Each structure stands twice: as structure tokens, then as C-alpha cells.
Coordinates of N, CA, C and O in Angstrom, one line a residue:
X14 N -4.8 -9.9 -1.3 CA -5.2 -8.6 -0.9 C -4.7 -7.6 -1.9 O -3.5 -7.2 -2.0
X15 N -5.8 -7.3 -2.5 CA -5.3 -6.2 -3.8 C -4.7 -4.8 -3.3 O -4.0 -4.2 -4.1
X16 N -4.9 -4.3 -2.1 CA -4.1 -2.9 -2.4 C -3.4 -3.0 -1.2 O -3.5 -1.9 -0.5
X17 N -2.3 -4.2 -0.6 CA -1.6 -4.5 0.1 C -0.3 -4.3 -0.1 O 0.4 -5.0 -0.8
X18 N 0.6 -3.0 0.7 CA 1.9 -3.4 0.4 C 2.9 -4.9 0.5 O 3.1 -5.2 1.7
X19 N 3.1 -5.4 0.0 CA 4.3 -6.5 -0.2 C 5.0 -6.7 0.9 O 4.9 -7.6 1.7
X20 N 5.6 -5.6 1.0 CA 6.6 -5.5 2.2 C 6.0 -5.4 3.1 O 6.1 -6.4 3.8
X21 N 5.1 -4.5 3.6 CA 4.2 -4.7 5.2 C 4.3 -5.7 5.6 O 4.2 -6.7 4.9
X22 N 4.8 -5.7 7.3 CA 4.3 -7.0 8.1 C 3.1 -7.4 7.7 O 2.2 -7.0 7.1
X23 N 3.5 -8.7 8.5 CA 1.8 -9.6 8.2 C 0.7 -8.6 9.4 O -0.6 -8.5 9.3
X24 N 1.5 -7.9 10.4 CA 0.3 -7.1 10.9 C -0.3 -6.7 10.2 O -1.5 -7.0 10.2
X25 N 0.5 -5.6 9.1 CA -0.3 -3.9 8.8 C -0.6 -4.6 7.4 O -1.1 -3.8 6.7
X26 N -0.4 -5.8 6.8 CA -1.2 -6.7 6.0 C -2.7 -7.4 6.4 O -3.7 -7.6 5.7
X27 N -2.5 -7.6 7.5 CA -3.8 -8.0 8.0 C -4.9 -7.3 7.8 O -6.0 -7.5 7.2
X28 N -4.2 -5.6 9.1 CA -5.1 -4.8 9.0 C -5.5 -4.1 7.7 O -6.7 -3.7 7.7
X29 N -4.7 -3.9 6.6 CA -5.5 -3.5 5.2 C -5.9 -4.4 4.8 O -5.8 -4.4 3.6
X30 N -6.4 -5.8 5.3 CA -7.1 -6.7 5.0 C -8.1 -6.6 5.1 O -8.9 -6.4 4.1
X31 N -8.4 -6.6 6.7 CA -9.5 -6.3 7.4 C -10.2 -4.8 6.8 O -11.2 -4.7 6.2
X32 N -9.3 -3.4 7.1 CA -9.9 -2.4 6.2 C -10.5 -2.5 4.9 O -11.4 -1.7 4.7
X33 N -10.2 -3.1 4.2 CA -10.8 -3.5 2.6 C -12.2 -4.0 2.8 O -13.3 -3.5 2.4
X34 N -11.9 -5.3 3.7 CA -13.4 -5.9 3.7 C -14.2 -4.9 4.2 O -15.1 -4.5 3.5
X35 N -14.1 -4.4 5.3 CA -15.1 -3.4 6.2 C -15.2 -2.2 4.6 O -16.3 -1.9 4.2
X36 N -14.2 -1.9 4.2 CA -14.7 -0.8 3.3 C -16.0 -1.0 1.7 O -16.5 -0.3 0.8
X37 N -15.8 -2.3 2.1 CA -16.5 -3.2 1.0 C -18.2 -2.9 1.5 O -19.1 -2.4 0.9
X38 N -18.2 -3.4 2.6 CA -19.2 -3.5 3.4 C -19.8 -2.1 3.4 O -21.0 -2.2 3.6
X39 N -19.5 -1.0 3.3 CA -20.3 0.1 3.5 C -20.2 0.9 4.8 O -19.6 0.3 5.7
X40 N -20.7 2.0 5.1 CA -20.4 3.1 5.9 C -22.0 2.4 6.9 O -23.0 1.8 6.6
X41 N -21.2 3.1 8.2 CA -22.5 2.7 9.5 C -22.5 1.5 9.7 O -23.6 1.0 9.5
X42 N -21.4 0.5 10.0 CA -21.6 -0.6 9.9 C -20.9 -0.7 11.6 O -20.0 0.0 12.1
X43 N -21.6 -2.0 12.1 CA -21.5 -2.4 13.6 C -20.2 -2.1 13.6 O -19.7 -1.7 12.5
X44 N -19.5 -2.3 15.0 CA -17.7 -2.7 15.2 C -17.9 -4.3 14.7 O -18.9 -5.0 14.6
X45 N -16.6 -4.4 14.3 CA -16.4 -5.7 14.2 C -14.5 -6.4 14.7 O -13.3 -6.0 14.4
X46 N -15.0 -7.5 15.4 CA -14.0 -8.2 16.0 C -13.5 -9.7 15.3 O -14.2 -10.6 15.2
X47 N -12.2 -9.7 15.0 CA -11.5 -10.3 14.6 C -10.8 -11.0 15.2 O -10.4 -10.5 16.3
X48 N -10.3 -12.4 15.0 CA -9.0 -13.2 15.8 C -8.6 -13.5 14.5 O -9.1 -13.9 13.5
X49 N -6.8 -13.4 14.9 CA -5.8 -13.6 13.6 C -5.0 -14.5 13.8 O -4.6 -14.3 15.0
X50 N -4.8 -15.1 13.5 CA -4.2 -16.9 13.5 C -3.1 -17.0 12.6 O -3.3 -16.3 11.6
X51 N -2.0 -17.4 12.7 CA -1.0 -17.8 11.5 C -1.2 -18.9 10.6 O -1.2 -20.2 10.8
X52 N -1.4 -17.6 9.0 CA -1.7 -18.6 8.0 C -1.2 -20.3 7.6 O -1.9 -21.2 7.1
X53 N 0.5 -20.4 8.2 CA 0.9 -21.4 7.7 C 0.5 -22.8 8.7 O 0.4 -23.9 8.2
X54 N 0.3 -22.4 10.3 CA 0.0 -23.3 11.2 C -1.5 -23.1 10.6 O -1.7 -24.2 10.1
X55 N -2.7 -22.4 10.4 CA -3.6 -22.7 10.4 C -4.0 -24.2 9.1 O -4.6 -25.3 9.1
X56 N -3.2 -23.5 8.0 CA -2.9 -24.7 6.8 C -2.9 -26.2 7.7 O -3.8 -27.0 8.0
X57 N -1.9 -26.2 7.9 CA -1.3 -27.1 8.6 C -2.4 -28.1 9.5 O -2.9 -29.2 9.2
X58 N -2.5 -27.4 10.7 CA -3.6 -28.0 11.7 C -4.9 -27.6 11.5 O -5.6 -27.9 12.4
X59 N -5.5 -27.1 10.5 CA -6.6 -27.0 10.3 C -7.1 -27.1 8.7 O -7.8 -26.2 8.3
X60 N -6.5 -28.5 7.7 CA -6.8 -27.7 6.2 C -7.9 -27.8 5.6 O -8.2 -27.4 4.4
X61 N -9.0 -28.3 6.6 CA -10.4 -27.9 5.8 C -10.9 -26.9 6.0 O -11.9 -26.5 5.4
X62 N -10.3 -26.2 6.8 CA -11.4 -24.7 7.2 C -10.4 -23.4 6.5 O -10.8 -22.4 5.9
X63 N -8.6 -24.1 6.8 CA -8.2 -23.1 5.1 C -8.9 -23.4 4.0 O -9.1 -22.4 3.3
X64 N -9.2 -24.4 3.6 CA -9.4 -24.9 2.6 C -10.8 -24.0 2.1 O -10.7 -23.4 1.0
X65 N -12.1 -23.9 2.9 CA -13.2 -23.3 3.3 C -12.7 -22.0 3.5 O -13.7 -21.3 3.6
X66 N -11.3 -20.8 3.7 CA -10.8 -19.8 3.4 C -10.1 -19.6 2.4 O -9.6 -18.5 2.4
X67 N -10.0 -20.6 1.2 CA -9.6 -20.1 0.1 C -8.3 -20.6 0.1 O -7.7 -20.9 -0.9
X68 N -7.4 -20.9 1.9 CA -6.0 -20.7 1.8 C -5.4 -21.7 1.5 O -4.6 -21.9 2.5
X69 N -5.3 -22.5 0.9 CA -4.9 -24.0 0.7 C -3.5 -24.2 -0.3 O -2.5 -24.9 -0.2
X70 N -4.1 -23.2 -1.2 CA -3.0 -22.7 -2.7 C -2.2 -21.5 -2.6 O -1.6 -20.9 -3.6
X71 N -2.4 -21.0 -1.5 CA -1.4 -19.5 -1.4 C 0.1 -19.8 -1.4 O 0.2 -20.2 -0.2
X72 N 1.2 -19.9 -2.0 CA 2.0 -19.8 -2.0 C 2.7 -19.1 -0.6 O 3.7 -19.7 -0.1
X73 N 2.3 -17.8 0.1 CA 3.2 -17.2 1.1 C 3.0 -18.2 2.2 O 2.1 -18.9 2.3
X74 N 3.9 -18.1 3.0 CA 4.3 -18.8 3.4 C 4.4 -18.2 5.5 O 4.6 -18.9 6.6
X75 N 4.2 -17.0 5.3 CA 4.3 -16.4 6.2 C 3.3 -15.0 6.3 O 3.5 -14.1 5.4
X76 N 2.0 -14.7 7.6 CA 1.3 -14.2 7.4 C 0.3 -15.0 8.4 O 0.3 -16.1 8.8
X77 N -0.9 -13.4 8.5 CA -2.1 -13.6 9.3 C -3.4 -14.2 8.6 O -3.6 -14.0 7.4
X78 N -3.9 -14.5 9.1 CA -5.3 -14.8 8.5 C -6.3 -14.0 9.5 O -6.3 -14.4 10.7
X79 N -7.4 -13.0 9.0 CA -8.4 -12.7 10.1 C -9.7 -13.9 9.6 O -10.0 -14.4 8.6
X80 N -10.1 -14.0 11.3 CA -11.1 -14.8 11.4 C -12.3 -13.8 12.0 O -12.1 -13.5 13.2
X81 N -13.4 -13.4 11.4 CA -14.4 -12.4 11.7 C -15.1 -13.5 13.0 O -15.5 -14.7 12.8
X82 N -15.2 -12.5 14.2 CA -16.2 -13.0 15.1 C -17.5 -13.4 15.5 O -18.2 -13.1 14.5
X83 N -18.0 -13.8 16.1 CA -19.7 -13.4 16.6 C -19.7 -11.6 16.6 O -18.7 -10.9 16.7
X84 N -20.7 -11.3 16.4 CA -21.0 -9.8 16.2 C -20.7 -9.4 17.5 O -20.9 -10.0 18.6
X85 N -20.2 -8.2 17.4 CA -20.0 -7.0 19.0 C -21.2 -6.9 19.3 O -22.1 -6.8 18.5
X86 N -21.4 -6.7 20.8 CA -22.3 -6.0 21.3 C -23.2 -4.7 21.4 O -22.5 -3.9 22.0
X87 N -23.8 -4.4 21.2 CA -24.2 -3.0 20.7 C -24.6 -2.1 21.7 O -24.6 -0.9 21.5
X88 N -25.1 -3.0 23.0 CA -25.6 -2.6 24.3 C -25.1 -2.5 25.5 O -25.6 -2.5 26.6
X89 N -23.3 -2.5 25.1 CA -22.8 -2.9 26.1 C -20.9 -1.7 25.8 O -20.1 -1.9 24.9
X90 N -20.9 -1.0 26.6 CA -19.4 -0.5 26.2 C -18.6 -0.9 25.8 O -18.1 -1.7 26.6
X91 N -17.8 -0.8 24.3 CA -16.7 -1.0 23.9 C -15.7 -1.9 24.5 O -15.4 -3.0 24.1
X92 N -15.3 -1.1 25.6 CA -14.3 -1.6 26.6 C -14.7 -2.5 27.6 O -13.8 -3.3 28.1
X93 N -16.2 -2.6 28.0 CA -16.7 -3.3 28.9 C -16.7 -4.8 28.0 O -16.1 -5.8 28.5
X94 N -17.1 -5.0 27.1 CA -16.9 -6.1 26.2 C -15.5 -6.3 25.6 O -15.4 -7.2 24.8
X95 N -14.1 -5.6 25.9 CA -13.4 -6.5 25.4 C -12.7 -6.7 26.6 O -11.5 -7.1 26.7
X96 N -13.5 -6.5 27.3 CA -12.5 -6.9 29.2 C -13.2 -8.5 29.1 O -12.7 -9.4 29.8
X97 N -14.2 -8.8 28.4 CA -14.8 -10.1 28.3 C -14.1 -11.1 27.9 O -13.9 -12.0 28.7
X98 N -13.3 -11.2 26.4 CA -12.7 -11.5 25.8 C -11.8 -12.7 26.6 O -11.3 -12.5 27.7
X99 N -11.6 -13.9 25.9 CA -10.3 -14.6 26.1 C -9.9 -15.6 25.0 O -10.6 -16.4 24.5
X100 N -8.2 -15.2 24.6 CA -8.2 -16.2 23.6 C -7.6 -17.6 23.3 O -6.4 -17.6 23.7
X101 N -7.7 -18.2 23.0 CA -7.2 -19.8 23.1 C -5.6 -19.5 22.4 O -5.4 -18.6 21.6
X102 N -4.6 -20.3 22.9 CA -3.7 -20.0 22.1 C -3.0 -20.1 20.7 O -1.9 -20.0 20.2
X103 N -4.2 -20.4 20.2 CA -4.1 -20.9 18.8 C -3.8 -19.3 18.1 O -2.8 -19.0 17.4
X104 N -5.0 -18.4 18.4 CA -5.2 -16.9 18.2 C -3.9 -16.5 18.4 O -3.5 -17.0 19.5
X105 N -3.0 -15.5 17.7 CA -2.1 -15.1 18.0 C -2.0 -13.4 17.7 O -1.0 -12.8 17.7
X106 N -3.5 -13.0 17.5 CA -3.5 -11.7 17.9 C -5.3 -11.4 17.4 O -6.2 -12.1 16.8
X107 N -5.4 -9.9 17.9 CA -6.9 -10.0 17.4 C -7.1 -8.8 16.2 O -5.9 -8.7 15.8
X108 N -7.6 -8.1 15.6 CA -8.4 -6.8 15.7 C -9.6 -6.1 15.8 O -10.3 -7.0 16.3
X109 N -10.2 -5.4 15.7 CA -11.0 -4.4 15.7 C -11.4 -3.5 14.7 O -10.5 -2.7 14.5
X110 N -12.7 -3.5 14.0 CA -12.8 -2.3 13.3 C -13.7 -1.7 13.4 O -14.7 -2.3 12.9
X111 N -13.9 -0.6 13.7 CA -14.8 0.2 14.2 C -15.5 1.8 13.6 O -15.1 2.1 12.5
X112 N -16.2 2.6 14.1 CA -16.6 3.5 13.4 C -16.6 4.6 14.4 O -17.1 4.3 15.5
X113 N -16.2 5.6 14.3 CA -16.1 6.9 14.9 C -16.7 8.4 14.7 O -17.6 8.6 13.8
X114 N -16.5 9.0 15.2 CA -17.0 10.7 15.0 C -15.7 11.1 15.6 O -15.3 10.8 16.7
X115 N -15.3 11.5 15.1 CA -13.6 12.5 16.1 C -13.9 14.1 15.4 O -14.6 14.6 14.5
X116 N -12.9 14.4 16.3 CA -13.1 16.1 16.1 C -11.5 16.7 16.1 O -10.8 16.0 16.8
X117 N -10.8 17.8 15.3 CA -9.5 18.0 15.2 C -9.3 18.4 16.7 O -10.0 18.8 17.6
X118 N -7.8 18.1 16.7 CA -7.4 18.8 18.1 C -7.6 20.6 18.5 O -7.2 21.2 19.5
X119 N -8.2 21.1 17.7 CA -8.6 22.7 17.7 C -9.9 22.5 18.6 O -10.3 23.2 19.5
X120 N -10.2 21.8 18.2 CA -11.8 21.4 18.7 C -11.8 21.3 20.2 O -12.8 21.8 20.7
X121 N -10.8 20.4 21.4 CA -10.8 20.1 21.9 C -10.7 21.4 23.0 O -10.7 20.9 24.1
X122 N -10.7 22.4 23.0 CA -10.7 23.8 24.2 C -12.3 23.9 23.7 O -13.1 24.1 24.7
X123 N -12.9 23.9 22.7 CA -14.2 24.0 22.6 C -15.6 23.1 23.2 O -16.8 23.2 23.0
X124 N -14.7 22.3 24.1 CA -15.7 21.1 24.4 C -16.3 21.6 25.8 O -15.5 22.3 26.4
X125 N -17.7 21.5 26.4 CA -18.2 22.0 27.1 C -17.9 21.2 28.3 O -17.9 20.0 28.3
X126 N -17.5 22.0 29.7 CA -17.4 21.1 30.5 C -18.5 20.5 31.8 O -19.1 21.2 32.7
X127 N -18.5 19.0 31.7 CA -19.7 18.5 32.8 C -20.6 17.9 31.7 O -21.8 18.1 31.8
X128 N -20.2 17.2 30.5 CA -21.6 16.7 30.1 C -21.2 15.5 30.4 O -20.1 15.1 30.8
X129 N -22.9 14.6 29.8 CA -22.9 13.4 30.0 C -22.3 12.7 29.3 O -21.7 13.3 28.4
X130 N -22.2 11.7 29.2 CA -21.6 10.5 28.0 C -22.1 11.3 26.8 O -21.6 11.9 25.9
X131 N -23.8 10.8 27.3 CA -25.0 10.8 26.0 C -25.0 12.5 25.1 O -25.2 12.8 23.9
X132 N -24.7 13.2 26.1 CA -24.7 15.0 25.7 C -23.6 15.4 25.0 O -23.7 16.3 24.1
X133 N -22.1 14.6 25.3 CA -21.0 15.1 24.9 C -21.1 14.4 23.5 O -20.5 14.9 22.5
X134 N -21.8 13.0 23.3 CA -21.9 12.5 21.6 C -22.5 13.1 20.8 O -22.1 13.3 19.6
X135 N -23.9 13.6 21.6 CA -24.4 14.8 20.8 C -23.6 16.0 19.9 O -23.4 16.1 18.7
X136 N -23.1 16.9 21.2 CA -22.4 17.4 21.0 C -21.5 17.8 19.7 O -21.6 18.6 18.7
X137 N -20.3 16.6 20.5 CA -19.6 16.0 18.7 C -19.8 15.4 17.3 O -19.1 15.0 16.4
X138 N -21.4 15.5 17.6 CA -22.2 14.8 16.0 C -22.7 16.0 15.1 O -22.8 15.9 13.9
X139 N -22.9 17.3 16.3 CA -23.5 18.6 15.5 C -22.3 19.6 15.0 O -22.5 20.4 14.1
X140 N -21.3 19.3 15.7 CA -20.1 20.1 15.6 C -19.6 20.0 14.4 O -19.3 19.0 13.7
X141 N -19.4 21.4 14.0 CA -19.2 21.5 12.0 C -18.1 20.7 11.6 O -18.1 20.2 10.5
X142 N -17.3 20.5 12.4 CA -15.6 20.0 11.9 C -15.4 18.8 12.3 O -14.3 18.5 12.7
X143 N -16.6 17.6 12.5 CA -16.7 16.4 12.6 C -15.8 15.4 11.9 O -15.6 15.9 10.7
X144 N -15.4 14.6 12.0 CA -15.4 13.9 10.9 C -15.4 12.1 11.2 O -14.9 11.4 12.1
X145 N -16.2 11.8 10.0 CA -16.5 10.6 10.4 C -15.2 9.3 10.0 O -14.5 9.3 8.9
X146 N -15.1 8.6 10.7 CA -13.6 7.5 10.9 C -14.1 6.4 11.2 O -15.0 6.1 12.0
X147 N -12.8 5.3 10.1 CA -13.2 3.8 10.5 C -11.8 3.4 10.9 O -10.9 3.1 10.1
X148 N -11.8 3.6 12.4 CA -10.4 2.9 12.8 C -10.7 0.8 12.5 O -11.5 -0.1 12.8
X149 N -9.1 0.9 11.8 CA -9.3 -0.9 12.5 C -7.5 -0.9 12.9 O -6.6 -0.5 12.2
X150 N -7.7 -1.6 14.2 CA -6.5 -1.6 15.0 C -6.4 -3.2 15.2 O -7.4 -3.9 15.4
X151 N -4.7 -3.8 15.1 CA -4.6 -4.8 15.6 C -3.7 -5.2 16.0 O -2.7 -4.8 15.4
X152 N -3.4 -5.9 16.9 CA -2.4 -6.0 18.1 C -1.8 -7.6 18.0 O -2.5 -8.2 17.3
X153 N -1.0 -8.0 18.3 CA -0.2 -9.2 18.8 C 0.2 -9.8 20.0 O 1.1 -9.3 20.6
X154 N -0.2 -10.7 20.4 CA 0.4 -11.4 21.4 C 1.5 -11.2 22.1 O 1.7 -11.3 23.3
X155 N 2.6 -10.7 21.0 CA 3.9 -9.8 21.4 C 4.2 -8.7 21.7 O 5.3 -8.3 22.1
X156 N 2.8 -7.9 21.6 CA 3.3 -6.6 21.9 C 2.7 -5.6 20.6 O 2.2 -4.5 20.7
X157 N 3.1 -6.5 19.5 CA 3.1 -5.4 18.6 C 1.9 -4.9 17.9 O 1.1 -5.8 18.0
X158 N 1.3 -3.7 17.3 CA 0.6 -3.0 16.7 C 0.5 -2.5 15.7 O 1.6 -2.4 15.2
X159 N -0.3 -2.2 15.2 CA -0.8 -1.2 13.7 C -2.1 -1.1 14.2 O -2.8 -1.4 15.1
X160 N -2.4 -0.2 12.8 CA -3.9 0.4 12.7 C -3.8 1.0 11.7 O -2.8 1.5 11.2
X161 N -5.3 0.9 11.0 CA -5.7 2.0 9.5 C -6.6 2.7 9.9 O -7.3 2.0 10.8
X162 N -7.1 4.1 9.7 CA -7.5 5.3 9.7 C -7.9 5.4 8.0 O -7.2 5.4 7.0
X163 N -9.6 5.5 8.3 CA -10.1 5.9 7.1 C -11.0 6.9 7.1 O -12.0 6.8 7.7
X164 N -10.8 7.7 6.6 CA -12.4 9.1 6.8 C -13.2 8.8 5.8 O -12.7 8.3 4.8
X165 N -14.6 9.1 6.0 CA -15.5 8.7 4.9 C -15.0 9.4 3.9 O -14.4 8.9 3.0
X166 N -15.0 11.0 4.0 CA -15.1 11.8 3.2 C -13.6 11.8 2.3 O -13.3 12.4 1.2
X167 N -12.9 11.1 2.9 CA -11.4 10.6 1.5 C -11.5 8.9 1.7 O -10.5 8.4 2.2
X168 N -12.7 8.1 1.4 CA -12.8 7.1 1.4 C -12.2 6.5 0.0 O -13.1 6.4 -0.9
X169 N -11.1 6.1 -0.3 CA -10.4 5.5 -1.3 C -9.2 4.8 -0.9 O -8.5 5.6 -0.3
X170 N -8.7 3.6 -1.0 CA -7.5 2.8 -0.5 C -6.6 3.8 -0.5 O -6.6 4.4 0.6
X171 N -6.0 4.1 -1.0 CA -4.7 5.3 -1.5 C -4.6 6.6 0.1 O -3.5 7.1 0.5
X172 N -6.1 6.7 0.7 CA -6.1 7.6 1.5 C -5.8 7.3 3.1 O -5.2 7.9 4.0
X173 N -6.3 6.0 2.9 CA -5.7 5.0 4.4 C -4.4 5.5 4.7 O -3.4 5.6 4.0
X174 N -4.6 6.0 6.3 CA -3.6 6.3 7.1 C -3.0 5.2 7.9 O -3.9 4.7 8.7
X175 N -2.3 4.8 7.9 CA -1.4 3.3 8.8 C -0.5 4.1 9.9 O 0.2 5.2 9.9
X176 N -0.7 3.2 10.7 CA 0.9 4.0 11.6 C 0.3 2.7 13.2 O -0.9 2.4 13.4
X177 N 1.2 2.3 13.9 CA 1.5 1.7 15.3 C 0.6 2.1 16.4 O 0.0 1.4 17.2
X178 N 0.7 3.7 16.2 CA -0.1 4.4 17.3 C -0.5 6.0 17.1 O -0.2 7.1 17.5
X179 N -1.8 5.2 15.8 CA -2.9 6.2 15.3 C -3.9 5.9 16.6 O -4.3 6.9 17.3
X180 N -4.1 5.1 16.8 CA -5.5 4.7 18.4 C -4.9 4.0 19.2 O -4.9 2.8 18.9
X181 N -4.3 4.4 20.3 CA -3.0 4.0 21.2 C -4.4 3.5 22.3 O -3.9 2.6 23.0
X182 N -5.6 3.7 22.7 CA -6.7 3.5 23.6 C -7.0 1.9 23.1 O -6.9 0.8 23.6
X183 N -7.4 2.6 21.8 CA -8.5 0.7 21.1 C -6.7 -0.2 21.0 O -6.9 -1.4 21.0
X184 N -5.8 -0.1 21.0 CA -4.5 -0.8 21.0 C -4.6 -1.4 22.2 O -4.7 -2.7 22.2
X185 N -4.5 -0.8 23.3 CA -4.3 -0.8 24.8 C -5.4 -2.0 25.3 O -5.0 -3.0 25.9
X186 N -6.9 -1.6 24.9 CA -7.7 -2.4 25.0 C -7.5 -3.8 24.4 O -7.2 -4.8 25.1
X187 N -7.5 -3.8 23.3 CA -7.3 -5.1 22.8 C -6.0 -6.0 23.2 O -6.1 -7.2 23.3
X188 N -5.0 -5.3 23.3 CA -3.7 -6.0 24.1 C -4.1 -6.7 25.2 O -3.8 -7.9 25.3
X189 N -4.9 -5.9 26.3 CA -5.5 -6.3 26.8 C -6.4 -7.8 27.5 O -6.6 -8.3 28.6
X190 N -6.9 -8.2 26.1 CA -7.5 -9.0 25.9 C -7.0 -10.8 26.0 O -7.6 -11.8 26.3
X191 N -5.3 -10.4 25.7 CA -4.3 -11.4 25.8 C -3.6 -11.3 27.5 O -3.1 -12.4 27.9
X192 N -3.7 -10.7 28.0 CA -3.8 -11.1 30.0 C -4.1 -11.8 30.5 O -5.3 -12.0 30.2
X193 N -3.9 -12.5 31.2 CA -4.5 -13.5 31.9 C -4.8 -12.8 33.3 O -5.4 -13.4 34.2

């Protein structure tokens, strides 16, 4: 992972994993869902499909691997689809990356009250101080979190915002996912 800090956990390694690829991929692109596996057990119990991931000759020794899913649903809420979800225990955490419209917190006394879902997206699509965002959030079996925050409009690795609880909602959800 070329613009990976060293030191980062294998989380916030993961997730500027996952953000690279998705940024590779281009703007307007589906959500996409991930399961992350531990590189050294997947070696191990699985070496043809590292093998088929490139990971066979990596030296580290400790670290995630994302495994990109069947595609998200497009017809079905966010949240209503990851209340679906269950994961084998092999998976030891998942993520998400996704695409947004957010508006600054100035914005938020400006929002009109009583619209619909469909009216209030509107809304926030015409509103001058828009701005378009590719959260990818990922969580742990343990508890733990990260997330990268990318805006189109400073779309360059260097500009990625990282932090635990940049999207404390899509975190919540996906944690979620590990419940029985």
C-alpha cells in the first residue's frame, strides 16, 4: 500500500487500503462492502487464495487483508442491508465505502422542516455548500474503528482525513453486523 503510514494499525492500514482502491476506481461509484481477515491466519489456512491475493511473499507478518463483497444493494437502505449481514468467524472485521453529499454544520439551522427522505436529498444536492464525500469506515470484532474522509474536490492521498469517529452512524452500523 503505497501511501500507507508504517506505523498505522492494521485498521487505519486497511482502511487507506480500501480508500486507494475505491479512489482508483473513480467518483459515483456503488457503496462497497468489505470483510477483513488476518493476513497471517489467512496465509496459513488459506495459501491458495493468498496466493491468488498476491499475499504469499509479504514479509509483514501482522495485518488485515480486505476481501471486496458481492455488490451492495442499491434498492434497499443502507442500514436495512447491513442489519442482513452475518459473519463467519474467520472475518474479523468488515468495512464500508461509500459516497456522500454532506453539508457544513452552518447549514444544518438551514434545513427545512417536514420533508421527505426523497425532498430533503434533493434539497442537499442543490445547496451551494455541498460537498461531495467518500467515507470508508471499518470496524473490528473488538470494538475498534477508523475511517478515511475524502472530498472530491481535495481528492489527493495527502488530503484523506482519518480519525476513529469521523462517521460514528456507518461505525455503529457495521459493529453491528458482528451481534448475534
Amino acid at each position: 500500500m503505497s501511501n500507507t503510514p508504517m506505523a498505522a494499525s492494521p485498521l487505519t492500514r486497511a482502511v487507506l487500503e480500501i480508500d486507494e482502491y475505491a479512489s482508483g476506481l473513480g467518483w459515483d461509484q456503488p457503496a462497497r462492502l468489505f470483510a477483513l481477515v488476518d493476513t497471517a491466519r489467512l496465509r496459513t489456512q488459506e495459501p491458495s487464495l493468498a496466493a491468488q491475493l498476491g499475499l504469499q511473499d509479504e514479509s509483514e507478518t501482522t495485518g488485515l487483508t480486505p476481501i471486496e463483497q458481492d455488490e451492495v444493494p442499491t434498492d434497499k437502505p443502507l442500514d436495512e442491508f447491513l442489519a442482513t449481514i452475518a459473519w463467519p468467524d474467520a472475518v474479523v472485521g468488515c468495512a464500508l465505502t461509500v459516497e456522500r453529499l454532506m453539508l457544513p454544520p452552518s447549514a444544518e439551522a438551514q434545513v427545512p422542516q417536514g420533508l421527505s427522505d426523497r425532498k430533503l436529498a434533493k434539497w442537499v444536492a442543490e445547496h451551494p455548500d455541498r460537498q461531495e464525500v467518500r467515507m470508508t469506515v471499518g470496524v473490528l470484532r473488538d470494538g475498534t474503528r477508523d475511517s478515511a474522509l475524502r472530498l472530491r474536490e481535495k481528492d489527493a492521498p495527502m488530503e484523506v482525513l482519518t480519525g476513529a469517529g469521523l462517521v460514528p452512524g456507518l461505525a455503529e452500523a457495521l459493529s453491528a453486523t458482528f451481534t448475534e
